[in-house]
mmCIF file with all atom_site columns, C-alpha atoms and ligand atoms in Angstrom:
data_model
loop_
_atom_site.group_PDB
_atom_site.id
_atom_site.type_symbol
_atom_site.label_atom_id
_atom_site.label_alt_id
_atom_site.label_comp_id
_atom_site.label_asym_id
_atom_site.label_entity_id
_atom_site.label_seq_id
_atom_site.pdbx_PDB_ins_code
_atom_site.Cartn_x
_atom_site.Cartn_y
_atom_site.Cartn_z
_atom_site.occupancy
_atom_site.B_iso_or_equiv
_atom_site.pdbx_formal_charge
_atom_site.auth_seq_id
_atom_site.auth_comp_id
_atom_site.auth_asym_id
_atom_site.auth_atom_id
_atom_site.pdbx_PDB_model_num
ATOM   1   C CA . MET A 1 1   ? 18.713  10.127  -4.079  1.00 0.00 ? 1   MET A CA 1
ATOM   2   C CA . THR A 1 2   ? 20.387  11.444  -7.257  1.00 0.00 ? 2   THR A CA 1
ATOM   3   C CA . LYS A 1 3   ? 18.678  14.031  -9.491  1.00 0.00 ? 3   LYS A CA 1
ATOM   4   C CA . ARG A 1 4   ? 18.403  11.409  -12.236 1.00 0.00 ? 4   ARG A CA 1
ATOM   5   C CA . ALA A 1 5   ? 16.737  8.914   -9.870  1.00 0.00 ? 5   ALA A CA 1
ATOM   6   C CA . THR A 1 6   ? 14.254  11.563  -8.682  1.00 0.00 ? 6   THR A CA 1
ATOM   7   C CA . ARG A 1 7   ? 13.346  12.338  -12.310 1.00 0.00 ? 7   ARG A CA 1
ATOM   8   C CA . GLU A 1 8   ? 12.869  8.639   -13.058 1.00 0.00 ? 8   GLU A CA 1
ATOM   9   C CA . VAL A 1 9   ? 10.552  8.171   -10.122 1.00 0.00 ? 9   VAL A CA 1
ATOM   10  C CA . LEU A 1 10  ? 8.507   11.291  -10.619 1.00 0.00 ? 10  LEU A CA 1
ATOM   11  C CA . ALA A 1 11  ? 8.184   11.565  -14.420 1.00 0.00 ? 11  ALA A CA 1
ATOM   12  C CA . PRO A 1 12  ? 4.508   11.996  -15.409 1.00 0.00 ? 12  PRO A CA 1
ATOM   13  C CA . GLY A 1 13  ? 2.365   10.209  -18.010 1.00 0.00 ? 13  GLY A CA 1
ATOM   14  C CA . GLU A 1 14  ? 2.558   6.800   -19.691 1.00 0.00 ? 14  GLU A CA 1
ATOM   15  C CA . GLU A 1 15  ? 6.355   6.932   -20.133 1.00 0.00 ? 15  GLU A CA 1
ATOM   16  C CA . GLY A 1 16  ? 6.763   8.126   -16.569 1.00 0.00 ? 16  GLY A CA 1
ATOM   17  C CA . ARG A 1 17  ? 4.741   5.179   -15.311 1.00 0.00 ? 17  ARG A CA 1
ATOM   18  C CA . ALA A 1 18  ? 6.984   2.733   -17.187 1.00 0.00 ? 18  ALA A CA 1
ATOM   19  C CA . ALA A 1 19  ? 10.106  4.466   -15.833 1.00 0.00 ? 19  ALA A CA 1
ATOM   20  C CA . HIS A 1 20  ? 8.590   4.428   -12.354 1.00 0.00 ? 20  HIS A CA 1
ATOM   21  C CA . THR A 1 21  ? 7.939   0.677   -12.536 1.00 0.00 ? 21  THR A CA 1
ATOM   22  C CA . ALA A 1 22  ? 11.413  -0.057  -13.924 1.00 0.00 ? 22  ALA A CA 1
ATOM   23  C CA . SER A 1 23  ? 13.104  2.144   -11.346 1.00 0.00 ? 23  SER A CA 1
ATOM   24  C CA . LEU A 1 24  ? 11.079  0.557   -8.539  1.00 0.00 ? 24  LEU A CA 1
ATOM   25  C CA . SER A 1 25  ? 11.896  -2.954  -9.667  1.00 0.00 ? 25  SER A CA 1
ATOM   26  C CA . ARG A 1 26  ? 15.689  -2.421  -9.436  1.00 0.00 ? 26  ARG A CA 1
ATOM   27  C CA . CYS A 1 27  ? 15.654  -0.157  -6.361  1.00 0.00 ? 27  CYS A CA 1
ATOM   28  C CA . ARG A 1 28  ? 18.285  -0.900  -3.689  1.00 0.00 ? 28  ARG A CA 1
ATOM   29  C CA . ARG A 1 29  ? 18.300  2.509   -2.029  1.00 0.00 ? 29  ARG A CA 1
ATOM   30  C CA . CYS A 1 30  ? 17.720  1.103   1.469   1.00 0.00 ? 30  CYS A CA 1
ATOM   31  C CA . PRO A 1 31  ? 20.785  -1.045  2.279   1.00 0.00 ? 31  PRO A CA 1
ATOM   32  C CA . ARG A 1 32  ? 19.108  -2.863  5.182   1.00 0.00 ? 32  ARG A CA 1
ATOM   33  C CA . LEU A 1 33  ? 16.041  -3.780  3.097   1.00 0.00 ? 33  LEU A CA 1
ATOM   34  C CA . ALA A 1 34  ? 18.085  -4.777  0.038   1.00 0.00 ? 34  ALA A CA 1
ATOM   35  C CA . THR A 1 35  ? 20.268  -7.070  2.183   1.00 0.00 ? 35  THR A CA 1
ATOM   36  C CA . PHE A 1 36  ? 17.194  -8.537  3.888   1.00 0.00 ? 36  PHE A CA 1
ATOM   37  C CA . ARG A 1 37  ? 15.634  -9.288  0.489   1.00 0.00 ? 37  ARG A CA 1
ATOM   38  C CA . ASP A 1 38  ? 18.868  -10.971 -0.678  1.00 0.00 ? 38  ASP A CA 1
ATOM   39  C CA . GLU A 1 39  ? 18.931  -13.133 2.461   1.00 0.00 ? 39  GLU A CA 1
ATOM   40  C CA . ILE A 1 40  ? 15.306  -14.209 1.971   1.00 0.00 ? 40  ILE A CA 1
ATOM   41  C CA . LYS A 1 41  ? 15.948  -14.927 -1.720  1.00 0.00 ? 41  LYS A CA 1
ATOM   42  C CA . ALA A 1 42  ? 18.867  -17.201 -0.745  1.00 0.00 ? 42  ALA A CA 1
ATOM   43  C CA . ARG A 1 43  ? 16.552  -19.162 1.570   1.00 0.00 ? 43  ARG A CA 1
ATOM   44  C CA . HIS A 1 44  ? 13.518  -19.054 -0.749  1.00 0.00 ? 44  HIS A CA 1
ATOM   45  C CA . PRO A 1 45  ? 14.703  -18.876 -4.372  1.00 0.00 ? 45  PRO A CA 1
ATOM   46  C CA . ASP A 1 46  ? 11.103  -19.093 -5.628  1.00 0.00 ? 46  ASP A CA 1
ATOM   47  C CA . TYR A 1 47  ? 10.049  -15.908 -3.770  1.00 0.00 ? 47  TYR A CA 1
ATOM   48  C CA . TYR A 1 48  ? 9.663   -12.599 -5.637  1.00 0.00 ? 48  TYR A CA 1
ATOM   49  C CA . CYS A 1 49  ? 11.925  -10.661 -3.212  1.00 0.00 ? 49  CYS A CA 1
ATOM   50  C CA . ARG A 1 50  ? 11.871  -7.310  -5.041  1.00 0.00 ? 50  ARG A CA 1
ATOM   51  C CA . PRO A 1 51  ? 10.054  -4.040  -4.382  1.00 0.00 ? 51  PRO A CA 1
ATOM   52  C CA . VAL A 1 52  ? 6.356   -4.860  -4.811  1.00 0.00 ? 52  VAL A CA 1
ATOM   53  C CA . PRO A 1 53  ? 4.491   -2.597  -7.261  1.00 0.00 ? 53  PRO A CA 1
ATOM   54  C CA . ALA A 1 54  ? 0.922   -1.339  -6.913  1.00 0.00 ? 54  ALA A CA 1
ATOM   55  C CA . PHE A 1 55  ? -1.849  -3.618  -8.143  1.00 0.00 ? 55  PHE A CA 1
ATOM   56  C CA . GLY A 1 56  ? -5.268  -2.948  -9.626  1.00 0.00 ? 56  GLY A CA 1
ATOM   57  C CA . ASP A 1 57  ? -7.183  -0.532  -11.796 1.00 0.00 ? 57  ASP A CA 1
ATOM   58  C CA . GLU A 1 58  ? -4.864  2.179   -13.171 1.00 0.00 ? 58  GLU A CA 1
ATOM   59  C CA . ARG A 1 59  ? -7.787  4.607   -13.397 1.00 0.00 ? 59  ARG A CA 1
ATOM   60  C CA . ALA A 1 60  ? -9.103  3.803   -9.930  1.00 0.00 ? 60  ALA A CA 1
ATOM   61  C CA . ARG A 1 61  ? -10.422 6.629   -7.790  1.00 0.00 ? 61  ARG A CA 1
ATOM   62  C CA . LEU A 1 62  ? -10.131 4.528   -4.638  1.00 0.00 ? 62  LEU A CA 1
ATOM   63  C CA . ILE A 1 63  ? -6.508  3.946   -3.670  1.00 0.00 ? 63  ILE A CA 1
ATOM   64  C CA . ILE A 1 64  ? -5.749  1.694   -0.720  1.00 0.00 ? 64  ILE A CA 1
ATOM   65  C CA . VAL A 1 65  ? -2.372  2.230   0.950   1.00 0.00 ? 65  VAL A CA 1
ATOM   66  C CA . GLY A 1 66  ? -0.963  -0.466  3.213   1.00 0.00 ? 66  GLY A CA 1
ATOM   67  C CA . LEU A 1 67  ? 2.287   -0.564  5.162   1.00 0.00 ? 67  LEU A CA 1
ATOM   68  C CA . ALA A 1 68  ? 4.758   -2.899  3.434   1.00 0.00 ? 68  ALA A CA 1
ATOM   69  C CA . PRO A 1 69  ? 4.889   -6.382  1.890   1.00 0.00 ? 69  PRO A CA 1
ATOM   70  C CA . GLY A 1 70  ? 4.711   -9.324  4.289   1.00 0.00 ? 70  GLY A CA 1
ATOM   71  C CA . LEU A 1 71  ? 7.657   -11.747 4.291   1.00 0.00 ? 71  LEU A CA 1
ATOM   72  C CA . HIS A 1 72  ? 5.801   -14.857 3.098   1.00 0.00 ? 72  HIS A CA 1
ATOM   73  C CA . GLY A 1 73  ? 2.949   -12.970 1.402   1.00 0.00 ? 73  GLY A CA 1
ATOM   74  C CA . ALA A 1 74  ? 3.399   -9.975  -0.897  1.00 0.00 ? 74  ALA A CA 1
ATOM   75  C CA . ASN A 1 75  ? 7.192   -10.381 -0.800  1.00 0.00 ? 75  ASN A CA 1
ATOM   76  C CA . ALA A 1 76  ? 6.800   -13.976 -1.985  1.00 0.00 ? 76  ALA A CA 1
ATOM   77  C CA . THR A 1 77  ? 4.063   -13.413 -4.582  1.00 0.00 ? 77  THR A CA 1
ATOM   78  C CA . GLY A 1 78  ? 4.966   -9.920  -5.846  1.00 0.00 ? 78  GLY A CA 1
ATOM   79  C CA . ARG A 1 79  ? 1.480   -8.465  -5.317  1.00 0.00 ? 79  ARG A CA 1
ATOM   80  C CA . PRO A 1 80  ? 0.320   -6.309  -2.364  1.00 0.00 ? 80  PRO A CA 1
ATOM   81  C CA . PHE A 1 81  ? -1.489  -8.229  0.387   1.00 0.00 ? 81  PHE A CA 1
ATOM   82  C CA . THR A 1 82  ? -1.368  -11.427 -1.712  1.00 0.00 ? 82  THR A CA 1
ATOM   83  C CA . GLY A 1 83  ? -0.620  -14.464 0.402   1.00 0.00 ? 83  GLY A CA 1
ATOM   84  C CA . ASP A 1 84  ? -0.545  -12.280 3.528   1.00 0.00 ? 84  ASP A CA 1
ATOM   85  C CA . TYR A 1 85  ? -2.913  -12.857 6.438   1.00 0.00 ? 85  TYR A CA 1
ATOM   86  C CA . ALA A 1 86  ? -3.839  -9.163  6.193   1.00 0.00 ? 86  ALA A CA 1
ATOM   87  C CA . GLY A 1 87  ? -5.030  -9.784  2.651   1.00 0.00 ? 87  GLY A CA 1
ATOM   88  C CA . ILE A 1 88  ? -7.760  -12.193 3.757   1.00 0.00 ? 88  ILE A CA 1
ATOM   89  C CA . LEU A 1 89  ? -10.078 -9.542  5.189   1.00 0.00 ? 89  LEU A CA 1
ATOM   90  C CA . LEU A 1 90  ? -9.004  -6.936  2.621   1.00 0.00 ? 90  LEU A CA 1
ATOM   91  C CA . TYR A 1 91  ? -9.792  -8.956  -0.498  1.00 0.00 ? 91  TYR A CA 1
ATOM   92  C CA . GLU A 1 92  ? -12.951 -10.525 0.988   1.00 0.00 ? 92  GLU A CA 1
ATOM   93  C CA . THR A 1 93  ? -14.223 -7.009  1.733   1.00 0.00 ? 93  THR A CA 1
ATOM   94  C CA . LEU A 1 94  ? -13.303 -5.690  -1.723  1.00 0.00 ? 94  LEU A CA 1
ATOM   95  C CA . HIS A 1 95  ? -15.121 -8.636  -3.288  1.00 0.00 ? 95  HIS A CA 1
ATOM   96  C CA . ARG A 1 96  ? -18.195 -8.063  -1.146  1.00 0.00 ? 96  ARG A CA 1
ATOM   97  C CA . LEU A 1 97  ? -18.237 -4.401  -2.199  1.00 0.00 ? 97  LEU A CA 1
ATOM   98  C CA . GLY A 1 98  ? -17.957 -5.324  -5.883  1.00 0.00 ? 98  GLY A CA 1
ATOM   99  C CA . LEU A 1 99  ? -14.380 -4.082  -6.317  1.00 0.00 ? 99  LEU A CA 1
ATOM   100 C CA . ALA A 1 100 ? -12.635 -7.468  -6.660  1.00 0.00 ? 100 ALA A CA 1
ATOM   101 C CA . SER A 1 101 ? -13.551 -10.257 -9.054  1.00 0.00 ? 101 SER A CA 1
ATOM   102 C CA . GLN A 1 102 ? -12.897 -12.944 -6.424  1.00 0.00 ? 102 GLN A CA 1
ATOM   103 C CA . PRO A 1 103 ? -12.663 -13.030 -2.618  1.00 0.00 ? 103 PRO A CA 1
ATOM   104 C CA . GLN A 1 104 ? -9.163  -14.470 -2.404  1.00 0.00 ? 104 GLN A CA 1
ATOM   105 C CA . SER A 1 105 ? -5.828  -13.206 -3.650  1.00 0.00 ? 105 SER A CA 1
ATOM   106 C CA . VAL A 1 106 ? -3.463  -16.110 -3.887  1.00 0.00 ? 106 VAL A CA 1
ATOM   107 C CA . ALA A 1 107 ? -0.813  -15.364 -6.521  1.00 0.00 ? 107 ALA A CA 1
ATOM   108 C CA . ILE A 1 108 ? -0.131  -13.398 -9.673  1.00 0.00 ? 108 ILE A CA 1
ATOM   109 C CA . GLY A 1 109 ? -1.969  -15.315 -12.375 1.00 0.00 ? 109 GLY A CA 1
ATOM   110 C CA . ASP A 1 110 ? -4.884  -16.329 -10.124 1.00 0.00 ? 110 ASP A CA 1
ATOM   111 C CA . GLY A 1 111 ? -7.278  -14.337 -12.339 1.00 0.00 ? 111 GLY A CA 1
ATOM   112 C CA . LEU A 1 112 ? -8.067  -11.687 -9.730  1.00 0.00 ? 112 LEU A CA 1
ATOM   113 C CA . VAL A 1 113 ? -9.082  -8.345  -11.227 1.00 0.00 ? 113 VAL A CA 1
ATOM   114 C CA . LEU A 1 114 ? -9.783  -5.145  -9.311  1.00 0.00 ? 114 LEU A CA 1
ATOM   115 C CA . ALA A 1 115 ? -12.207 -2.623  -10.796 1.00 0.00 ? 115 ALA A CA 1
ATOM   116 C CA . GLY A 1 116 ? -12.330 0.899   -9.411  1.00 0.00 ? 116 GLY A CA 1
ATOM   117 C CA . CYS A 1 117 ? -9.652  0.331   -6.844  1.00 0.00 ? 117 CYS A CA 1
ATOM   118 C CA . ARG A 1 118 ? -5.874  0.040   -6.633  1.00 0.00 ? 118 ARG A CA 1
ATOM   119 C CA . ILE A 1 119 ? -3.709  -1.234  -3.802  1.00 0.00 ? 119 ILE A CA 1
ATOM   120 C CA . THR A 1 120 ? -0.225  -0.107  -2.926  1.00 0.00 ? 120 THR A CA 1
ATOM   121 C CA . ASN A 1 121 ? 2.083   0.190   0.090   1.00 0.00 ? 121 ASN A CA 1
ATOM   122 C CA . ALA A 1 122 ? 3.865   3.066   1.814   1.00 0.00 ? 122 ALA A CA 1
ATOM   123 C CA . VAL A 1 123 ? 7.069   1.000   1.717   1.00 0.00 ? 123 VAL A CA 1
ATOM   124 C CA . LYS A 1 124 ? 7.618   -1.247  -1.277  1.00 0.00 ? 124 LYS A CA 1
ATOM   125 C CA . CYS A 1 125 ? 10.120  -3.747  0.221   1.00 0.00 ? 125 CYS A CA 1
ATOM   126 C CA . VAL A 1 126 ? 9.585   -6.264  2.996   1.00 0.00 ? 126 VAL A CA 1
ATOM   127 C CA . PRO A 1 127 ? 11.074  -4.902  6.243   1.00 0.00 ? 127 PRO A CA 1
ATOM   128 C CA . PRO A 1 128 ? 12.483  -7.088  9.041   1.00 0.00 ? 128 PRO A CA 1
ATOM   129 C CA . ALA A 1 129 ? 9.801   -7.659  11.710  1.00 0.00 ? 129 ALA A CA 1
ATOM   130 C CA . ASN A 1 130 ? 7.302   -5.682  9.570   1.00 0.00 ? 130 ASN A CA 1
ATOM   131 C CA . ARG A 1 131 ? 8.915   -2.462  10.798  1.00 0.00 ? 131 ARG A CA 1
ATOM   132 C CA . PRO A 1 132 ? 10.470  -0.062  8.316   1.00 0.00 ? 132 PRO A CA 1
ATOM   133 C CA . THR A 1 133 ? 12.658  2.628   9.863   1.00 0.00 ? 133 THR A CA 1
ATOM   134 C CA . ALA A 1 134 ? 11.792  6.315   9.510   1.00 0.00 ? 134 ALA A CA 1
ATOM   135 C CA . ASP A 1 135 ? 14.688  6.630   7.039   1.00 0.00 ? 135 ASP A CA 1
ATOM   136 C CA . GLU A 1 136 ? 13.368  3.769   4.922   1.00 0.00 ? 136 GLU A CA 1
ATOM   137 C CA . ILE A 1 137 ? 9.877   5.271   4.847   1.00 0.00 ? 137 ILE A CA 1
ATOM   138 C CA . ARG A 1 138 ? 11.386  8.579   3.718   1.00 0.00 ? 138 ARG A CA 1
ATOM   139 C CA . THR A 1 139 ? 13.634  6.986   1.101   1.00 0.00 ? 139 THR A CA 1
ATOM   140 C CA . CYS A 1 140 ? 10.734  5.015   -0.370  1.00 0.00 ? 140 CYS A CA 1
ATOM   141 C CA . ALA A 1 141 ? 8.347   7.993   -0.353  1.00 0.00 ? 141 ALA A CA 1
ATOM   142 C CA . PRO A 1 142 ? 9.016   9.174   -3.948  1.00 0.00 ? 142 PRO A CA 1
ATOM   143 C CA . TYR A 1 143 ? 7.404   5.969   -5.247  1.00 0.00 ? 143 TYR A CA 1
ATOM   144 C CA . LEU A 1 144 ? 4.183   6.485   -3.316  1.00 0.00 ? 144 LEU A CA 1
ATOM   145 C CA . ASN A 1 145 ? 4.277   10.209  -4.041  1.00 0.00 ? 145 ASN A CA 1
ATOM   146 C CA . ALA A 1 146 ? 4.498   9.538   -7.779  1.00 0.00 ? 146 ALA A CA 1
ATOM   147 C CA . GLU A 1 147 ? 1.484   7.225   -7.502  1.00 0.00 ? 147 GLU A CA 1
ATOM   148 C CA . LEU A 1 148 ? -0.479  9.861   -5.582  1.00 0.00 ? 148 LEU A CA 1
ATOM   149 C CA . ALA A 1 149 ? 0.501   12.538  -8.101  1.00 0.00 ? 149 ALA A CA 1
ATOM   150 C CA . GLY A 1 150 ? -1.063  10.440  -10.850 1.00 0.00 ? 150 GLY A CA 1
ATOM   151 C CA . ILE A 1 151 ? -4.540  10.048  -9.356  1.00 0.00 ? 151 ILE A CA 1
ATOM   152 C CA . ALA A 1 152 ? -7.566  11.970  -10.599 1.00 0.00 ? 152 ALA A CA 1
ATOM   153 C CA . ASP A 1 153 ? -9.158  14.853  -8.697  1.00 0.00 ? 153 ASP A CA 1
ATOM   154 C CA . GLY A 1 154 ? -11.932 13.624  -6.428  1.00 0.00 ? 154 GLY A CA 1
ATOM   155 C CA . SER A 1 155 ? -10.127 10.386  -5.609  1.00 0.00 ? 155 SER A CA 1
ATOM   156 C CA . VAL A 1 156 ? -10.280 8.752   -2.208  1.00 0.00 ? 156 VAL A CA 1
ATOM   157 C CA . ILE A 1 157 ? -7.275  7.288   -0.453  1.00 0.00 ? 157 ILE A CA 1
ATOM   158 C CA . MET A 1 158 ? -7.815  4.687   2.241   1.00 0.00 ? 158 MET A CA 1
ATOM   159 C CA . ALA A 1 159 ? -4.826  4.554   4.608   1.00 0.00 ? 159 ALA A CA 1
ATOM   160 C CA . LEU A 1 160 ? -4.477  1.264   6.454   1.00 0.00 ? 160 LEU A CA 1
ATOM   161 C CA . GLY A 1 161 ? -2.742  2.242   9.669   1.00 0.00 ? 161 GLY A CA 1
ATOM   162 C CA . ARG A 1 162 ? -0.870  5.274   10.919  1.00 0.00 ? 162 ARG A CA 1
ATOM   163 C CA . ILE A 1 163 ? 2.296   4.764   8.859   1.00 0.00 ? 163 ILE A CA 1
ATOM   164 C CA . ALA A 1 164 ? 0.281   4.753   5.633   1.00 0.00 ? 164 ALA A CA 1
ATOM   165 C CA . HIS A 1 165 ? -1.721  7.767   6.859   1.00 0.00 ? 165 HIS A CA 1
ATOM   166 C CA . GLU A 1 166 ? 1.439   9.770   7.534   1.00 0.00 ? 166 GLU A CA 1
ATOM   167 C CA . ALA A 1 167 ? 3.071   8.681   4.261   1.00 0.00 ? 167 ALA A CA 1
ATOM   168 C CA . VAL A 1 168 ? 0.026   9.961   2.340   1.00 0.00 ? 168 VAL A CA 1
ATOM   169 C CA . LEU A 1 169 ? 0.052   13.283  4.222   1.00 0.00 ? 169 LEU A CA 1
ATOM   170 C CA . ARG A 1 170 ? 3.754   13.729  3.426   1.00 0.00 ? 170 ARG A CA 1
ATOM   171 C CA . GLY A 1 171 ? 3.001   12.866  -0.186  1.00 0.00 ? 171 GLY A CA 1
ATOM   172 C CA . PHE A 1 172 ? 0.405   15.622  -0.297  1.00 0.00 ? 172 PHE A CA 1
ATOM   173 C CA . GLY A 1 173 ? 2.819   17.992  1.424   1.00 0.00 ? 173 GLY A CA 1
ATOM   174 C CA . VAL A 1 174 ? 0.452   18.855  4.287   1.00 0.00 ? 174 VAL A CA 1
ATOM   175 C CA . PRO A 1 175 ? 1.333   19.095  8.018   1.00 0.00 ? 175 PRO A CA 1
ATOM   176 C CA . LEU A 1 176 ? 0.930   15.842  9.931   1.00 0.00 ? 176 LEU A CA 1
ATOM   177 C CA . ALA A 1 177 ? -0.302  17.718  13.014  1.00 0.00 ? 177 ALA A CA 1
ATOM   178 C CA . ARG A 1 178 ? -3.368  19.040  11.149  1.00 0.00 ? 178 ARG A CA 1
ATOM   179 C CA . TYR A 1 179 ? -4.745  15.584  10.248  1.00 0.00 ? 179 TYR A CA 1
ATOM   180 C CA . LYS A 1 180 ? -4.794  13.107  13.126  1.00 0.00 ? 180 LYS A CA 1
ATOM   181 C CA . PHE A 1 181 ? -4.987  9.395   12.466  1.00 0.00 ? 181 PHE A CA 1
ATOM   182 C CA . ALA A 1 182 ? -8.095  7.682   13.845  1.00 0.00 ? 182 ALA A CA 1
ATOM   183 C CA . HIS A 1 183 ? -10.057 4.682   12.665  1.00 0.00 ? 183 HIS A CA 1
ATOM   184 C CA . GLY A 1 184 ? -12.950 5.963   10.546  1.00 0.00 ? 184 GLY A CA 1
ATOM   185 C CA . ALA A 1 185 ? -11.564 9.506   10.292  1.00 0.00 ? 185 ALA A CA 1
ATOM   186 C CA . ARG A 1 186 ? -12.167 11.414  7.053   1.00 0.00 ? 186 ARG A CA 1
ATOM   187 C CA . HIS A 1 187 ? -9.822  14.202  5.979   1.00 0.00 ? 187 HIS A CA 1
ATOM   188 C CA . ALA A 1 188 ? -10.482 16.519  3.033   1.00 0.00 ? 188 ALA A CA 1
ATOM   189 C CA . ILE A 1 189 ? -7.093  17.458  1.541   1.00 0.00 ? 189 ILE A CA 1
ATOM   190 C CA . GLY A 1 190 ? -7.316  19.716  -1.485  1.00 0.00 ? 190 GLY A CA 1
ATOM   191 C CA . ARG A 1 191 ? -9.233  17.859  -4.170  1.00 0.00 ? 191 ARG A CA 1
ATOM   192 C CA . GLN A 1 192 ? -8.741  14.447  -2.557  1.00 0.00 ? 192 GLN A CA 1
ATOM   193 C CA . VAL A 1 193 ? -10.153 12.742  0.499   1.00 0.00 ? 193 VAL A CA 1
ATOM   194 C CA . LEU A 1 194 ? -8.136  10.609  2.899   1.00 0.00 ? 194 LEU A CA 1
ATOM   195 C CA . TRP A 1 195 ? -9.913  7.995   5.008   1.00 0.00 ? 195 TRP A CA 1
ATOM   196 C CA . ASP A 1 196 ? -8.224  6.118   7.842   1.00 0.00 ? 196 ASP A CA 1
ATOM   197 C CA . SER A 1 197 ? -8.699  2.562   8.984   1.00 0.00 ? 197 SER A CA 1
ATOM   198 C CA . TYR A 1 198 ? -6.850  0.422   11.442  1.00 0.00 ? 198 TYR A CA 1
ATOM   199 C CA . HIS A 1 199 ? -4.590  -1.903  9.491   1.00 0.00 ? 199 HIS A CA 1
ATOM   200 C CA . CYS A 1 200 ? -6.246  -5.251  8.711   1.00 0.00 ? 200 CYS A CA 1
ATOM   201 C CA . SER A 1 201 ? -3.256  -7.115  10.200  1.00 0.00 ? 201 SER A CA 1
ATOM   202 C CA . ARG A 1 202 ? -3.480  -10.482 11.921  1.00 0.00 ? 202 ARG A CA 1
ATOM   203 C CA . TYR A 1 203 ? -2.899  -8.789  15.291  1.00 0.00 ? 203 TYR A CA 1
ATOM   204 C CA . ASN A 1 204 ? -5.643  -6.197  14.808  1.00 0.00 ? 204 ASN A CA 1
ATOM   205 C CA . THR A 1 205 ? -8.208  -8.673  13.509  1.00 0.00 ? 205 THR A CA 1
ATOM   206 C CA . GLN A 1 206 ? -7.452  -11.424 16.022  1.00 0.00 ? 206 GLN A CA 1
ATOM   207 C CA . THR A 1 207 ? -7.618  -9.014  18.961  1.00 0.00 ? 207 THR A CA 1
ATOM   208 C CA . ARG A 1 208 ? -10.817 -7.569  17.405  1.00 0.00 ? 208 ARG A CA 1
ATOM   209 C CA . ARG A 1 209 ? -9.375  -4.059  17.425  1.00 0.00 ? 209 ARG A CA 1
ATOM   210 C CA . LEU A 1 210 ? -10.605 -4.230  13.838  1.00 0.00 ? 210 LEU A CA 1
ATOM   211 C CA . THR A 1 211 ? -13.686 -6.354  13.183  1.00 0.00 ? 211 THR A CA 1
ATOM   212 C CA . GLU A 1 212 ? -15.123 -7.356  9.825   1.00 0.00 ? 212 GLU A CA 1
ATOM   213 C CA . GLU A 1 213 ? -18.066 -5.013  10.480  1.00 0.00 ? 213 GLU A CA 1
ATOM   214 C CA . MET A 1 214 ? -15.775 -2.057  11.262  1.00 0.00 ? 214 MET A CA 1
ATOM   215 C CA . PHE A 1 215 ? -13.706 -2.669  8.146   1.00 0.00 ? 215 PHE A CA 1
ATOM   216 C CA . THR A 1 216 ? -16.748 -3.059  5.892   1.00 0.00 ? 216 THR A CA 1
ATOM   217 C CA . ALA A 1 217 ? -18.251 0.137   7.319   1.00 0.00 ? 217 ALA A CA 1
ATOM   218 C CA . VAL A 1 218 ? -15.166 2.281   6.708   1.00 0.00 ? 218 VAL A CA 1
ATOM   219 C CA . MET A 1 219 ? -14.511 0.833   3.247   1.00 0.00 ? 219 MET A CA 1
ATOM   220 C CA . SER A 1 220 ? -18.174 1.341   2.276   1.00 0.00 ? 220 SER A CA 1
ATOM   221 C CA . ALA A 1 221 ? -18.076 4.952   3.445   1.00 0.00 ? 221 ALA A CA 1
ATOM   222 C CA . ALA A 1 222 ? -14.942 5.598   1.363   1.00 0.00 ? 222 ALA A CA 1
ATOM   223 C CA . LEU A 1 223 ? -16.433 3.863   -1.648  1.00 0.00 ? 223 LEU A CA 1
ATOM   224 C CA . ARG A 1 224 ? -19.644 5.928   -1.476  1.00 0.00 ? 224 ARG A CA 1
ATOM   225 C CA . GLU A 1 225 ? -17.545 9.046   -2.107  1.00 0.00 ? 225 GLU A CA 1
ATOM   226 C CA . VAL A 1 226 ? -16.277 7.780   -5.445  1.00 0.00 ? 226 VAL A CA 1
ATOM   227 C CA . SER A 1 227 ? -19.449 6.063   -6.642  1.00 0.00 ? 227 SER A CA 1
HETATM 228 N N1 . URA B 2 .   ? 0.965   -7.054  2.851   1.00 0.00 ? 1   URA B N1 1
HETATM 229 C C1 . URA B 2 .   ? 1.042   -5.892  2.155   1.00 0.00 ? 1   URA B C1 1
HETATM 230 O O1 . URA B 2 .   ? 1.258   -5.885  0.939   1.00 0.00 ? 1   URA B O1 1
HETATM 231 N N2 . URA B 2 .   ? 0.881   -4.757  2.857   1.00 0.00 ? 1   URA B N2 1
HETATM 232 C C2 . URA B 2 .   ? 0.639   -4.705  4.155   1.00 0.00 ? 1   URA B C2 1
HETATM 233 O O2 . URA B 2 .   ? 0.499   -3.615  4.720   1.00 0.00 ? 1   URA B O2 1
HETATM 234 C C3 . URA B 2 .   ? 0.550   -5.922  4.858   1.00 0.00 ? 1   URA B C3 1
HETATM 235 C C4 . URA B 2 .   ? 0.725   -7.077  4.176   1.00 0.00 ? 1   URA B C4 1
#
């Protein structure tokens, strides 16, 4: 990444946020992901097919970090977990806990508002087969890192899955080996707290690796820390 691009991504404050959003929206730093997006756009001209920005309360002290936009979900709608199977359990749970104004997230413009929570992804572009490469995760990291740098002391980050967990640790500049990923694990990192959950993916929910009860329990525990 060039020095100018790094400055754009990491600039602080109101102006920095605008630069961050603009820089994210035109990002083509990962050739494989940019080409994949172009191919999807050619097949589905109505899809968003750009890097998907964070969504929700800008002052939130609960930040949820997913993996990456789904092909026919967030990549199509332009909002994290919106239209994705994984978003069903996520938004229902947020609504039940009083963080979302409605239980379903269908599309930008559906009236959904999040209060006290914000949702983002470790990787902002849809990856083929839902699998970003290690290089792509690293190249995308400045966007997540800038988001993490902007959160208030005492915030809680909920990592959905190991890739999100590791991306957050790298963002905080702490050794991965010191903080092991486990469902329900809580890690105090400086002035922030990182909680882990299994990702609420179709596979994990349909195999019952992650049940509704497990997800509600871990989200409630994280929420108690910021309430
Ligand atoms: N959609 C997202 O936005 N993120 C995920 O991790 C999965 C689906």
